[in-house]
XYZ file of C-alpha atoms in Angstrom:
232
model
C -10.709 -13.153 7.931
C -12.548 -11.501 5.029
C -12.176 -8.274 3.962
C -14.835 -6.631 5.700
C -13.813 -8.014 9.132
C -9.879 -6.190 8.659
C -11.305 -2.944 7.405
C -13.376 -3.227 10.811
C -9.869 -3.704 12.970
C -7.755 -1.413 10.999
C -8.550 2.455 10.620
C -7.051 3.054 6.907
C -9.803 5.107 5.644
C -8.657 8.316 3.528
C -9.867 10.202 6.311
C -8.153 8.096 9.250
C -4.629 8.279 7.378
C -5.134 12.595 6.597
C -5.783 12.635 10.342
C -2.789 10.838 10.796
C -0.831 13.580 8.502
C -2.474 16.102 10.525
C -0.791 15.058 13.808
C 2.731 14.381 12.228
C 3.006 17.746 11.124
C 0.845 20.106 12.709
C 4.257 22.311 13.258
C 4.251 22.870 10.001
C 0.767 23.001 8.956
C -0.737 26.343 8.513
C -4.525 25.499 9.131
C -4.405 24.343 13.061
C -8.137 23.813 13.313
C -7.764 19.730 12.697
C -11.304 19.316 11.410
C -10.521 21.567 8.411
C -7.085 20.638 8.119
C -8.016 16.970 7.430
C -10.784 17.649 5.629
C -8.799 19.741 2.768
C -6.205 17.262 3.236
C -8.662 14.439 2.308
C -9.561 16.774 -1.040
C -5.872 17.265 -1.630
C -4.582 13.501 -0.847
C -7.512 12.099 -3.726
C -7.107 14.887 -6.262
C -3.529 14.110 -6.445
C -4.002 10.206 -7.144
C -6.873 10.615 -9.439
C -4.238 13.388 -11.656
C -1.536 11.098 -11.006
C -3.398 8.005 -11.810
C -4.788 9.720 -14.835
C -1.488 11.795 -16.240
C 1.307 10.669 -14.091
C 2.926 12.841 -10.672
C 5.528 14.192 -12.502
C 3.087 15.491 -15.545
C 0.823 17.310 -12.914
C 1.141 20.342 -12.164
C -0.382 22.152 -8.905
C -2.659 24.327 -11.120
C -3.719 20.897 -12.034
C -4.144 20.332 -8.524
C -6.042 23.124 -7.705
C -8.654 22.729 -10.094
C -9.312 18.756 -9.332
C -9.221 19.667 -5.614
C -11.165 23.272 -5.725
C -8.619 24.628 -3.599
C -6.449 27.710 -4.201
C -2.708 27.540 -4.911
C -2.643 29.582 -1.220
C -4.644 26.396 0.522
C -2.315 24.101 -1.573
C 0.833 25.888 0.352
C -0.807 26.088 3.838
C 0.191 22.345 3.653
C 3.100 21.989 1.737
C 5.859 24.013 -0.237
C 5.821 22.340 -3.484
C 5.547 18.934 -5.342
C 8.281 17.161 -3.928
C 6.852 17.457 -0.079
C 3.467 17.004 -1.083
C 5.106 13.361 -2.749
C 7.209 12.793 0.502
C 4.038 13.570 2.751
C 1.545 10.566 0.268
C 4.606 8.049 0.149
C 5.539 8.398 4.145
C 2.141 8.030 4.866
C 1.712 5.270 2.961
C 4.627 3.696 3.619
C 4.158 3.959 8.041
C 0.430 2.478 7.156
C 1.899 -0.752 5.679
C 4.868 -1.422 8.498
C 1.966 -0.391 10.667
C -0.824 -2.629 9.774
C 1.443 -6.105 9.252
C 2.836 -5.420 12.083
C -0.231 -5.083 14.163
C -2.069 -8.326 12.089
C 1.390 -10.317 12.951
C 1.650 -9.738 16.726
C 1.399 -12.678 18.263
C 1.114 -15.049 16.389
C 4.065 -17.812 16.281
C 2.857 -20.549 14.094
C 4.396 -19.613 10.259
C 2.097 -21.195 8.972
C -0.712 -18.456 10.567
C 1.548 -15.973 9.905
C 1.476 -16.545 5.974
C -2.236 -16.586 5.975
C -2.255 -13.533 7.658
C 0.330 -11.485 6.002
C -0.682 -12.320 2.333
C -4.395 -11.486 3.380
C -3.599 -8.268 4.971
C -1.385 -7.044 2.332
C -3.969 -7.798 -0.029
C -6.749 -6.644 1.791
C -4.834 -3.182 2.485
C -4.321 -2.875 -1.265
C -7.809 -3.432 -1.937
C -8.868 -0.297 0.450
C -6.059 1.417 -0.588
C -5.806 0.514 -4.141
C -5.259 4.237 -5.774
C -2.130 4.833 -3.484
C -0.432 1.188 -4.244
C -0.878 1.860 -7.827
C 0.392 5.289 -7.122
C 3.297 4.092 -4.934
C 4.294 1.327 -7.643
C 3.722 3.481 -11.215
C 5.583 6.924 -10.045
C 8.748 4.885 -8.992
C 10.575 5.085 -11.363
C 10.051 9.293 -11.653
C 10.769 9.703 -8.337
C 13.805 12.151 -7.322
C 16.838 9.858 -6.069
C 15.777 9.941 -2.125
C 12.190 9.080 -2.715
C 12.966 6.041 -4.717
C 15.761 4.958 -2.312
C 12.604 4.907 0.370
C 10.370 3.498 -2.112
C 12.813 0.496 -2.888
C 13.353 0.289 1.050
C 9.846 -0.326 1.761
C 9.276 -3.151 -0.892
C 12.469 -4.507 0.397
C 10.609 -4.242 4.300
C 7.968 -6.148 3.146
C 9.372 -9.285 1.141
C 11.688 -9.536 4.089
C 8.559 -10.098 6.466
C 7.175 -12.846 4.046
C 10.646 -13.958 3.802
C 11.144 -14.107 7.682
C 7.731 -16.202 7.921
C 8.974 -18.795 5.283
C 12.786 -19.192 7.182
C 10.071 -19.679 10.394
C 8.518 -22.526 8.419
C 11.828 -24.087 6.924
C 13.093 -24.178 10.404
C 10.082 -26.108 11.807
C 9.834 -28.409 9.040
C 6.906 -27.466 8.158
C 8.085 -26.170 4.673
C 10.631 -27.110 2.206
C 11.769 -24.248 0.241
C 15.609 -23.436 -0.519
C 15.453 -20.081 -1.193
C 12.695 -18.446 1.217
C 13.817 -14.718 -0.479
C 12.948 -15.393 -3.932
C 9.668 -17.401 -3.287
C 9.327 -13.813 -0.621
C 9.748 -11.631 -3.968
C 7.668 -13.986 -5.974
C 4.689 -13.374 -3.328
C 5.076 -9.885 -3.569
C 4.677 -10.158 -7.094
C 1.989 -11.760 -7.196
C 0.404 -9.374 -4.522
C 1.403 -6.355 -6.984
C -0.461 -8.297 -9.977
C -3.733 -7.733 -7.488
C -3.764 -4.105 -7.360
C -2.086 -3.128 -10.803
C -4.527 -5.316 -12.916
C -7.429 -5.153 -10.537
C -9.980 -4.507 -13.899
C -8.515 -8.185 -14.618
C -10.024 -10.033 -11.867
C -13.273 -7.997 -11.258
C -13.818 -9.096 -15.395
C -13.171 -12.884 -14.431
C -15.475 -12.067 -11.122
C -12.620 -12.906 -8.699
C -12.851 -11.537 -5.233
C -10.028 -10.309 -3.374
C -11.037 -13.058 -0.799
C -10.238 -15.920 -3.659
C -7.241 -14.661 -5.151
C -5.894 -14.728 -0.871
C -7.046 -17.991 -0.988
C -5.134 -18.938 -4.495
C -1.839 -17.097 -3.521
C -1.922 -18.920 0.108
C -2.657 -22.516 -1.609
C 0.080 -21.823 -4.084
C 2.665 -20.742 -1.697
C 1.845 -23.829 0.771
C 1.275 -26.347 -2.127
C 4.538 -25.639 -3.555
C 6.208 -26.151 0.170
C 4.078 -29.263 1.114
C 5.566 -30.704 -2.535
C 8.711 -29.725 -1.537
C 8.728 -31.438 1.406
C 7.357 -34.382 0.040
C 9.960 -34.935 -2.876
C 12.531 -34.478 -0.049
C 14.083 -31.434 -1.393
């Protein structure tokens, strides 16, 4: 699967995922016509990770907002109160788009070894469309009020545990080696991270997000197969 084939099977587009805001909280949306609704949302949603990409969340302010986006402070309000629910509304979003994805692209399928291949390419490939929120998600962290970054930590927890869960899979069946499936888990996620945080790296060196799949996948199984091998 390349990356053109998943961004066929997966709606993650800017405009897909403000559509999806849309319908989780039309009660408490002002603007209930949902073509205009998701179309401001879409000018909110990348004004605020340009700023915050450019100056940092908590260094923007919503005047800053309304100039990037064009939009009054009143159309800022018709969809949230203030800074804090705008950040809740990006990072839940985001958040239910990851769980929702892997989940979908690991239905099914029972063979851990399929399962790796398809969880480290869908992670990356999601990153890749959805590069400005990752960074987002992962450089505002650590300036997030105390709830936020409880949920924030959660959902990086969520997601070594499924790469985690596929290596146990592969222990069990002898197919891998590895004592310590959680920290090779938190090692892929790393290196996953080092895709969309450095991405000016690899587009330099003229690597595509197709090879560095293929690099993490070989390195993960390679260091299993080894394993195996040396009877560890």
């Amino acid at each position: 699967m390349d990356l053109k084939s998943f961004e066929k099977q997966v709606a993650v587009s800017t405009t897909d995922i403000c559509r999806q805001i849309f319908e989780s909280r039309s009660h408490s949306i002002q603007i209930k016509k949902e073509q205009v609704a998701v179309k401001n949302l879409v000018r909110i949603f990348k004004a605020t990770l340009k700023l915050a990409n450019q100056k940092g969340f908590h260094a923007m302010s919503l005047r800053d907002l309304c100039a990037e986006s064009g939009m009054s402070m009143g159309g800022l309000y018709a969809y949230f109160k203030n800074k804090e629910e705008l950040l809740t509304l990006i990072q839940e979003q985001g958040r239910a788009i990851v769980a929702r994805v892997m989940g979908d692209q690991l239905a099914g399928i029972k063979d851990a070894g399929q399962a790796l291949d398809r969880a480290i390419r869908s992670h990356l490939y999601l990153s890749e469309v959805l590069q400005p929120w990752f960074f987002f998600s992962y450089m505002e962290t650590r300036f997030f009020h105390a709830e936020e970054g409880k949920r924030a930590i959660a959902g990086e927890l969520q997601t070594e545990a499924i790469f985690s869960g596929i290596l146990e899979r592969g222990v069990a069946a002898g197919a891998l080696a590895i004592k310590d499936p959680l920290l090779v888990a938190a090692a892929i996620k790393a290196l996953l991270q080092d895709w969309y945080l450095k991405r000016w790296k690899y587009k330099r060196r003229q690597i595509s997000v197709e090879a560095y799949a293929d690099f993490v996948i070989s390195m993960v199984r390679d260091y299993g197969a080894s394993k195996t091998m040396k009877g560890v």
